Short mmCIF file of C-alpha atoms and ligand atoms in Angstrom, two decimals:
data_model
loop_
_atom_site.label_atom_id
_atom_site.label_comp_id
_atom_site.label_asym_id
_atom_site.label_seq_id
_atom_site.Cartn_x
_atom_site.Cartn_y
_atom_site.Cartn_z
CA UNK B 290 49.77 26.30 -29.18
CA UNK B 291 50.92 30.05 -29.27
CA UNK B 292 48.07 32.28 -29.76
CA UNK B 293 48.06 36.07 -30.94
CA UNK B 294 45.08 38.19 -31.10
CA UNK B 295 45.11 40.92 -33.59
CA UNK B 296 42.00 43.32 -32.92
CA UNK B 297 41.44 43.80 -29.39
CA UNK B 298 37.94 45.05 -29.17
CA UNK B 299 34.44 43.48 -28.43
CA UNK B 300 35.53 40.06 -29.88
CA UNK B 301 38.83 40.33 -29.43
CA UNK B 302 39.43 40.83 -25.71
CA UNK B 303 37.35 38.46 -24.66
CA UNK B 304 38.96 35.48 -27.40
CA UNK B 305 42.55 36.59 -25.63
CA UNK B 306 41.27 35.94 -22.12
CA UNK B 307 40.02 32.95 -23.41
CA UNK B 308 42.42 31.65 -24.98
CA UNK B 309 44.83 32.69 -21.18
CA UNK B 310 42.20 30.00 -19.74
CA UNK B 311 43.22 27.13 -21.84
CA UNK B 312 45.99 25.15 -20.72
CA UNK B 313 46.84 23.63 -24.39
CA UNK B 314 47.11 27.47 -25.55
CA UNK B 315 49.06 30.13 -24.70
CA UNK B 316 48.50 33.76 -25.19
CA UNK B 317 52.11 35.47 -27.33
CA UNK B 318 50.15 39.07 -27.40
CA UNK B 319 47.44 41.39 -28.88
CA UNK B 320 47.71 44.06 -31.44
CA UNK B 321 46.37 46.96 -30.80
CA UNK B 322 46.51 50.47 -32.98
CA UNK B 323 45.63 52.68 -30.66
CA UNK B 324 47.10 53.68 -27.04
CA UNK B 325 43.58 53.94 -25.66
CA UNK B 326 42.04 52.05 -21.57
CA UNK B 327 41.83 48.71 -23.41
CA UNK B 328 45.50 48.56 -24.53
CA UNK B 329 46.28 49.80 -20.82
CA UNK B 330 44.02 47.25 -19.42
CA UNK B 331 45.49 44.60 -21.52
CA UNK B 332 49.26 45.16 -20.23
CA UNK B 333 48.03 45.48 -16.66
CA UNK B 334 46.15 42.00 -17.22
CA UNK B 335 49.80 40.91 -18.12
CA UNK B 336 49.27 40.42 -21.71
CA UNK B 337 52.28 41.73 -24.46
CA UNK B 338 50.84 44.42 -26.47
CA UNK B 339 51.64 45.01 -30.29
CA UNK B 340 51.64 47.87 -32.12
CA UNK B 341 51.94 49.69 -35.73
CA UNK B 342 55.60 51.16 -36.00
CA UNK B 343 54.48 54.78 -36.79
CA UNK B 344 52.54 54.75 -33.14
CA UNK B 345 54.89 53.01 -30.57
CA UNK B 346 55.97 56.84 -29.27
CA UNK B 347 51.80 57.45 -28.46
CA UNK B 348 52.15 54.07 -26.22
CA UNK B 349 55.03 54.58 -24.79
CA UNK B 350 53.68 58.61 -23.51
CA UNK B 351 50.55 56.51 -22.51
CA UNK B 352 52.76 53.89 -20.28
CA UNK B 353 51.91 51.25 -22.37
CA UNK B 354 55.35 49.32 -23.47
CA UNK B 355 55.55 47.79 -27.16
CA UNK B 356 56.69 44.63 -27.81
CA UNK B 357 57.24 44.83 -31.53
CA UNK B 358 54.61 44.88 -34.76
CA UNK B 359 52.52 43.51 -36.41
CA UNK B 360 55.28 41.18 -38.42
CA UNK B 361 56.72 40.40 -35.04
CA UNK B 362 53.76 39.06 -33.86
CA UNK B 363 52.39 37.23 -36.21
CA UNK B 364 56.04 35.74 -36.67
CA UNK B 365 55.80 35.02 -32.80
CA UNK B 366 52.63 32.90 -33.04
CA UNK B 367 51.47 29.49 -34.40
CA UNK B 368 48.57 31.11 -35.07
CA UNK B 369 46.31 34.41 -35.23
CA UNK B 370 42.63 35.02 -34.29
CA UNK B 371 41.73 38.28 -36.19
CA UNK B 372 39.38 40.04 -34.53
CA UNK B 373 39.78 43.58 -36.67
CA UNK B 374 36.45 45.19 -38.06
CA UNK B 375 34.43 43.97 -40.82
CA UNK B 376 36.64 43.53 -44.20
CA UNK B 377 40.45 44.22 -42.12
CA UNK B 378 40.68 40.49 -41.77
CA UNK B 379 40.64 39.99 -45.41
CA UNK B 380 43.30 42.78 -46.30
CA UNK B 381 45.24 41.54 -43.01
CA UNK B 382 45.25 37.78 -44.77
CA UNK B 383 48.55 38.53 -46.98
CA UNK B 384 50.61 38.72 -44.07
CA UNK B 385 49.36 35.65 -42.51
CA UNK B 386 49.88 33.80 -45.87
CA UNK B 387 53.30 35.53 -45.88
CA UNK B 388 54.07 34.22 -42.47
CA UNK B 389 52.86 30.72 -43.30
CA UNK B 390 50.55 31.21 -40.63
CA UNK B 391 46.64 29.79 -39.81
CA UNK B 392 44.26 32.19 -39.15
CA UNK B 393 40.87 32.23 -37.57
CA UNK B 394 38.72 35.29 -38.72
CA UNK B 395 35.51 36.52 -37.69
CA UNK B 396 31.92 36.77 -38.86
CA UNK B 397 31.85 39.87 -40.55
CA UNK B 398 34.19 38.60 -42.87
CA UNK B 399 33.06 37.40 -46.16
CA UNK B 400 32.92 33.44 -45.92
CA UNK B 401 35.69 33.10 -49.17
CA UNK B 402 37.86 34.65 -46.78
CA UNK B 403 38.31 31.23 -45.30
CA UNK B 404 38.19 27.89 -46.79
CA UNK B 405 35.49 26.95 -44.01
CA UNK B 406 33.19 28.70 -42.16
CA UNK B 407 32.96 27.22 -38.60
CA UNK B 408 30.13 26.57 -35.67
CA UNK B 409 31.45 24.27 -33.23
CA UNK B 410 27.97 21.67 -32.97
CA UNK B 411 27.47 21.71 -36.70
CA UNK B 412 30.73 21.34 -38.20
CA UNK B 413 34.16 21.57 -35.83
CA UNK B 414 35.52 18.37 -38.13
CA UNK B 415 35.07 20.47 -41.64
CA UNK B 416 38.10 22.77 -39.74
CA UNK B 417 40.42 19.95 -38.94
CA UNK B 418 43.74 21.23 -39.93
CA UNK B 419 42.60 24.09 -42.06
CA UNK B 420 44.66 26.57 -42.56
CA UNK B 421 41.69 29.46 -42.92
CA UNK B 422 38.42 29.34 -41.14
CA UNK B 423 36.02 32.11 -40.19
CA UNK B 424 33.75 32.02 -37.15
CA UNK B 425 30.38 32.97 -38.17
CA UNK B 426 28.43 35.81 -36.81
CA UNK B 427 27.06 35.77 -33.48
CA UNK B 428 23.26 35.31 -34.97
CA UNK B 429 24.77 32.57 -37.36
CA UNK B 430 26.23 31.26 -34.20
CA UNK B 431 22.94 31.17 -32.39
CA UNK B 432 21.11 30.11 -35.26
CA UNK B 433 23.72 27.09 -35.66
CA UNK B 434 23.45 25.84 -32.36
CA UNK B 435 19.69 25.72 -31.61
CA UNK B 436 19.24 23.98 -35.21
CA UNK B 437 22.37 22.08 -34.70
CA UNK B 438 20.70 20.43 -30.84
CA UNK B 439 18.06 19.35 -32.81
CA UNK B 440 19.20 17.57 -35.93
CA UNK B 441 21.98 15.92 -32.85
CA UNK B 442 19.10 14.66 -31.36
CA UNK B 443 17.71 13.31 -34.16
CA UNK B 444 14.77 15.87 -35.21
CA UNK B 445 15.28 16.02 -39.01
CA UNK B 446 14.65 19.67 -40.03
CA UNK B 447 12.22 20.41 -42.80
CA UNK B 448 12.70 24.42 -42.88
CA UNK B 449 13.19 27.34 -40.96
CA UNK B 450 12.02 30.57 -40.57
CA UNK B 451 13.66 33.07 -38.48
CA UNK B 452 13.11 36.59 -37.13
CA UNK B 453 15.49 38.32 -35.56
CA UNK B 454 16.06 41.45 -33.12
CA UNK B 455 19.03 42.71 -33.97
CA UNK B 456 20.73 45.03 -31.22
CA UNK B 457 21.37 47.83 -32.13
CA UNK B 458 25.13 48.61 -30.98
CA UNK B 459 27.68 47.35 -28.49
CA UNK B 460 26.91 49.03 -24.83
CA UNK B 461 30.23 50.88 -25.62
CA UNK B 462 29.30 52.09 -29.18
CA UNK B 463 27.86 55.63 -28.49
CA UNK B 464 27.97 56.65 -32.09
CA UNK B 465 25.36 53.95 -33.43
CA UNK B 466 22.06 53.58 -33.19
CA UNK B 467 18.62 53.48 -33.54
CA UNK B 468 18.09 55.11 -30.55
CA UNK B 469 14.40 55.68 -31.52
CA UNK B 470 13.49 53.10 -34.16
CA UNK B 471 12.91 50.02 -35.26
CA UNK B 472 15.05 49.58 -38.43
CA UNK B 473 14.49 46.78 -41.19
CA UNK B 474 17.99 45.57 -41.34
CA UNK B 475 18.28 44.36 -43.76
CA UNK B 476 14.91 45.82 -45.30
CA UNK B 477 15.66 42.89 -48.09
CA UNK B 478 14.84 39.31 -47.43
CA UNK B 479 16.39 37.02 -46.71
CA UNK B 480 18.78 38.75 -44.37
CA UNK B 481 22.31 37.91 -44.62
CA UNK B 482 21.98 35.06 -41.73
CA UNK B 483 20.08 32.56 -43.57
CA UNK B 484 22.54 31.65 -46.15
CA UNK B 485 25.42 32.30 -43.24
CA UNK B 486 24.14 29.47 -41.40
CA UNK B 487 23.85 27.19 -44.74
CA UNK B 488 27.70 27.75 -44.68
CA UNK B 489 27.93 25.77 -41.23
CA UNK B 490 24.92 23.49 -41.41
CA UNK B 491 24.70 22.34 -44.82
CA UNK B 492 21.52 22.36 -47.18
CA UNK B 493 18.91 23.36 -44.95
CA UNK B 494 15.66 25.15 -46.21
CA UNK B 495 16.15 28.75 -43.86
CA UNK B 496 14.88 32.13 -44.44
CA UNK B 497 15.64 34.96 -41.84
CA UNK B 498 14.33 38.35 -41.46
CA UNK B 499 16.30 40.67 -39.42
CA UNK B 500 15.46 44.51 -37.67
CA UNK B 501 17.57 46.82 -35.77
CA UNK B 502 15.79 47.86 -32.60
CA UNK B 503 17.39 50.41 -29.68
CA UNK B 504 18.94 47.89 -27.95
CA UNK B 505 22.58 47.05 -26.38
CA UNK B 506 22.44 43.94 -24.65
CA UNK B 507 21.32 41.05 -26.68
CA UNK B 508 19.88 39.56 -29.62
CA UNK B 509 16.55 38.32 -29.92
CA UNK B 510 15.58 35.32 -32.56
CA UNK B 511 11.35 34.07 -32.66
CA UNK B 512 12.23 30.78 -34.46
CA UNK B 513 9.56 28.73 -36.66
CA UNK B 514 10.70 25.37 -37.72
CA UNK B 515 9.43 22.68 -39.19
CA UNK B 516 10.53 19.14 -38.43
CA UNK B 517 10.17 15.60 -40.27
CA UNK B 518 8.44 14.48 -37.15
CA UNK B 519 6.18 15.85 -34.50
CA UNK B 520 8.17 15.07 -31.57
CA UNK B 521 6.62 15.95 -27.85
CA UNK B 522 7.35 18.95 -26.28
CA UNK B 523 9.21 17.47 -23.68
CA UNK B 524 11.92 15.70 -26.42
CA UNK B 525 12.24 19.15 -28.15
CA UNK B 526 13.02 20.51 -23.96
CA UNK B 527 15.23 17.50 -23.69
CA UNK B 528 17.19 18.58 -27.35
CA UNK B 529 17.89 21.73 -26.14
CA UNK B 530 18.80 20.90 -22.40
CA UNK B 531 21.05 18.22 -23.12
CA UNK B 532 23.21 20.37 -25.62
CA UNK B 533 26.12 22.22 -25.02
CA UNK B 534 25.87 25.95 -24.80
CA UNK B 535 22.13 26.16 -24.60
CA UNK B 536 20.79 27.20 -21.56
CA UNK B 537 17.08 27.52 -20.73
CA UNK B 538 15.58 30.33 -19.12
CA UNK B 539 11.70 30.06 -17.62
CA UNK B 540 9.52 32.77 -17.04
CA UNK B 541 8.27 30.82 -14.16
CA UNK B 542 11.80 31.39 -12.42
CA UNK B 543 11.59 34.86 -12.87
CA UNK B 544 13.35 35.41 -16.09
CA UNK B 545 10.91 37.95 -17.75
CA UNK B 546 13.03 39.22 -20.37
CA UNK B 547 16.74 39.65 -21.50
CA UNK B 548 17.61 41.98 -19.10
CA UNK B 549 16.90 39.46 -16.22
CA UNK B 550 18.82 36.95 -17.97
CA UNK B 551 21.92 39.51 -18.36
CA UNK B 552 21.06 39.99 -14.65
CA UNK B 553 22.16 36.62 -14.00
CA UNK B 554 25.08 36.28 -15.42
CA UNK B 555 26.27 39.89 -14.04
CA UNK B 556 24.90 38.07 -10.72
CA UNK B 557 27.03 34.72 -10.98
CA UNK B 558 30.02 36.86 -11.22
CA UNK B 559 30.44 35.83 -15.27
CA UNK B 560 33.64 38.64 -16.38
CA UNK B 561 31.65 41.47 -18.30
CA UNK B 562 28.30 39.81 -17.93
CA UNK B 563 28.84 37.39 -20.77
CA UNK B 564 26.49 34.71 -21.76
CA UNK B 565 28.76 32.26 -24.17
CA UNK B 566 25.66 30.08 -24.16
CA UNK B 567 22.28 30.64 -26.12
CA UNK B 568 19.56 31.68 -23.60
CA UNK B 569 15.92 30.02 -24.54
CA UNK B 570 13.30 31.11 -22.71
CA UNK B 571 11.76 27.76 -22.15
CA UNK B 572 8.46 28.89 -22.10
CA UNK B 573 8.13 30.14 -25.63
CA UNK B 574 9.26 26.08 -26.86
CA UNK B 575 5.78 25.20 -28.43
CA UNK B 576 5.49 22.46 -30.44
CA UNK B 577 2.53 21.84 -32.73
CA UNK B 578 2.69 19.21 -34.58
CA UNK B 579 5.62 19.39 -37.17
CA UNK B 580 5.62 23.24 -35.77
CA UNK B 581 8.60 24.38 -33.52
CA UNK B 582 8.36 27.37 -32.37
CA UNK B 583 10.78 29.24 -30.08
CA UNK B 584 12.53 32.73 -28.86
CA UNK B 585 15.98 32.53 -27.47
CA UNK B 586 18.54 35.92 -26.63
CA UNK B 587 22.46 35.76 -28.26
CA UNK B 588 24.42 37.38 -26.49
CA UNK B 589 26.74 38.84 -28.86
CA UNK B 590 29.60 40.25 -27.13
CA UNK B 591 30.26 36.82 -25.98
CA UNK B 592 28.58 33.52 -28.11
CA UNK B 593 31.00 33.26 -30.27
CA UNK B 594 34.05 33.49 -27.85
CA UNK B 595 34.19 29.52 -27.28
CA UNK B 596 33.46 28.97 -30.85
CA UNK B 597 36.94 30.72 -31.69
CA UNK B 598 38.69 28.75 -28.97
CA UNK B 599 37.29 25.59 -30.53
CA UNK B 600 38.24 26.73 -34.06
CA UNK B 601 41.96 27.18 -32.85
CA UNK B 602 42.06 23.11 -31.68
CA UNK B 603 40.60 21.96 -35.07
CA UNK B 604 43.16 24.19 -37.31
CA UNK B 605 45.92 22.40 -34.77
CA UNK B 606 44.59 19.17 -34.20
CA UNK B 607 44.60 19.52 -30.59
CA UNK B 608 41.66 17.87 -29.75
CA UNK B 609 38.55 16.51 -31.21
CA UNK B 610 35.57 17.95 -31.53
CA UNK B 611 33.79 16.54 -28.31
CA UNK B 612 36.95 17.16 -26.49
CA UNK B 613 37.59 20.12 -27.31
CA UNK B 614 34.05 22.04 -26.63
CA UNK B 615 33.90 20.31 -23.38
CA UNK B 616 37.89 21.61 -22.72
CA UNK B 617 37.05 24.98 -23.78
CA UNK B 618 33.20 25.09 -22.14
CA UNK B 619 34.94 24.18 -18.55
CA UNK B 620 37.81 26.70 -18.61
CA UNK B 621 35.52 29.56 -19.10
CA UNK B 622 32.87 28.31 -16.55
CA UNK B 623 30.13 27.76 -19.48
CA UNK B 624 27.36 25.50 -17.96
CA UNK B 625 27.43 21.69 -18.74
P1 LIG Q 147 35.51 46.23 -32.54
O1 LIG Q 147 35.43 47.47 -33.34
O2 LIG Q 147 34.93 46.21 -31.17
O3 LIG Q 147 37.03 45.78 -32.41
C1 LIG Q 147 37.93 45.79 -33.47
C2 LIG Q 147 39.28 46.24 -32.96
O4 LIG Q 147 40.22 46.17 -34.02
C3 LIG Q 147 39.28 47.67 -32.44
O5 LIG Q 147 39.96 47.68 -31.21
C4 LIG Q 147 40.04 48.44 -33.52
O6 LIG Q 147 40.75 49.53 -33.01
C5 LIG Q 147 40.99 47.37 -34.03
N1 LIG Q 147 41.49 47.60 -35.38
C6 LIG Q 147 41.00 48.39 -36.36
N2 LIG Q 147 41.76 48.29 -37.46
C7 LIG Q 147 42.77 47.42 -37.17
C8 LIG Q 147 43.86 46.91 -37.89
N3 LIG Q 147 44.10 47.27 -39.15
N4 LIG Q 147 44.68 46.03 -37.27
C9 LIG Q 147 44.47 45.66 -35.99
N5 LIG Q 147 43.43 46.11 -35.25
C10 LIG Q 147 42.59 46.97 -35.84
O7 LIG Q 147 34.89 45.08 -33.43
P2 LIG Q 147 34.21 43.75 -32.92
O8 LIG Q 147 32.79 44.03 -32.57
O9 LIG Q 147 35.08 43.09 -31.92
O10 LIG Q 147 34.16 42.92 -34.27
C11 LIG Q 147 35.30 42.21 -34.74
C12 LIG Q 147 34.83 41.15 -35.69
O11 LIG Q 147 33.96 40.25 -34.99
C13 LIG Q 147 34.01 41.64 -36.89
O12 LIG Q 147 34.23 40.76 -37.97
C14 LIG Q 147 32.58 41.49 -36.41
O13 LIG Q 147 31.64 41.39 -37.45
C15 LIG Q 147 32.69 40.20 -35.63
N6 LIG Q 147 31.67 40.01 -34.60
C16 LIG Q 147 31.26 41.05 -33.83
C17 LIG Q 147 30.27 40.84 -32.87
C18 LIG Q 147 29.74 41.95 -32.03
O14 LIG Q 147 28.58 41.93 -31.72
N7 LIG Q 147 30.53 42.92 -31.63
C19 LIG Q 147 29.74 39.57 -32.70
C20 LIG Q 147 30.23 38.51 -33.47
C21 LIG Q 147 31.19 38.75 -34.43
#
């Protein structure tokens, strides 16, 4: 399946070298507007770089060649992953309807952008050749997966309560902040996450609560749920473990906080750091009762990376759902 990427930032980079891994995908080009190190990087990585008409001139004086626009593209492609800022995938959507072709779009999207919103674990076969489908968030994404392992494994959820440290920027957004603060975000309740996830997981009873806090490197969620039973510790463990794209982190092993955890993936060589999986630290897992309770980090440069790959096979059949995570998990080197 021919891939293009249009938005080649945070998300989008890392979704085109992603989708390079695959061997049922291939990679027609990015778009990118401006002639800046990551359109330089992405022609010296090999990839064919797109560009507005108006701007070719500023990438060819920055040695960066043009293959055509936007149109060209798009018309190159089976399908596009937009990966533009919040609210550009919707007024980008025309030309992909134009084009007859299926998009994926991202989380900060409104979900009517799509026809489905889309978390691999909770609902890859609600994408099956869609032609729209938007990959939520990356604290959706967490959110989905960790309730996701346990309704797989059987532990009926009765609700869910979830706080979350937000970070506060990308490490390369200097302009954003808080840089001294800790910033109710939003100061409303419930935060936009809760009913997010309902869009992937169905009728579930979920409230979220989200700050901002000076942070670049991850998200942090301290879950509360409540199940239908009052499984042992151990089966909740098990849940978790035994799902993909969960890892578990214990304090025991050294992992202290997020920062230790972002030092081992920089340490096992992982491109940029990235954690595609969500990190649990296994000690906070405390069941009491019905009572789960829990903190795990999202990375969120990187968690939803494999959930756009997986997106991509349902829109084109490629694979199943099973399949296709465990395809998509072993290209990138995400642990089984
Ligand atoms: P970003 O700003 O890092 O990257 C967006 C890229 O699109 C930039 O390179 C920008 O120059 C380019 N762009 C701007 N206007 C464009 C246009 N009209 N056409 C083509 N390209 C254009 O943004 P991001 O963080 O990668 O976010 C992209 C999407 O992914 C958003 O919906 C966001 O909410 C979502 N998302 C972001 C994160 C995150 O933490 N960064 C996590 C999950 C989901």
């Amino acid at each position: 399946m021919k891939v293009a990427v249009v938005g080649y930032g945070t998300i989008g980079k890392r979704v085109a070298d992603a989708v390079a891994a695959q061997d049922d995908m291939k990679l027609v080009g990015v778009f990118k507007t401006t002639p800046d190190y990551g359109a330089i990087l992405a022609a010296r990585r090999g990839y064919r770089i797109y560009a507005p008409d108006d701007r070719r001139e500023n990438f060819r004086k920055a040695g960066v060649e043009v293959w055509g626009g936007l149109a060209d593209l798009i018309s190159e492609a089976d399908i596009v992953v937009d990966a533009t800022p919040d609210g550009v995938g919707a007024e980008n959507k025309g030309l992909y309807v134009k084009a007859g072709r299926p998009a994926i779009f991202q989380g900060g999207e409104e979900a009517d952008v799509a026809e489905v919103s889309f978390n691999a674990l909770a609902n890859f076969e609600s994408a099956v050749g869609k032609r729209f489908v938007r990959v939520v968030s990356c604290n959706t994404t967490g959110i989905s997966r960790v309730l996701s392992a346990l309704r797989l494994n059987g532990l009926g959820i009765r609700k869910a309560r979830i706080f979350i440290a937000r970070r506060g920027a990308d490490p390369r957004e200097y302009k954003k902040g808080p840089i001294n603060d800790v910033v109710p975000n939003p100061a409303t309740i419930p935060s936009h996450h809760g009913p997010d996830a309902k869009t992937v997981l169905g009728d579930v009873d979920i409230v979220t609560v989200a700050v901002a806090v000076p942070v670049t490197i991850m998200h942090m969620h301290m879950a509360y749920i409540e199940l239908d039973d009052t499984p042992s510790r151990e089966r909740v463990i098990d849940a978790l473990a035994s799902t993909p794209r969960i890892l578990l982190f214990d304090v025991k092993a050294g992992y202290n906080s997020l920062a230790q955890i972002v030092e081992w993936a920089r340490d096992m060589g992982r491109p940029r750091g990235d954690i595609w999986e969500v990190a649990v630290i296994s000690d906070s897992v405390t069941v009491n009762g019905r009572e789960l309770y829990l903190m795990y980090g999202v990375h969120q440069e990187a968690v939803v990376v494999p959930e756009n790959i997986d997106a991509i096979r349902a829109v084109g059949r490629l694979a199943d759902k099973w399949t296709s995570i465990e395809k998509t998990d072993k290209a990138l080197g995400i642990i089984a």
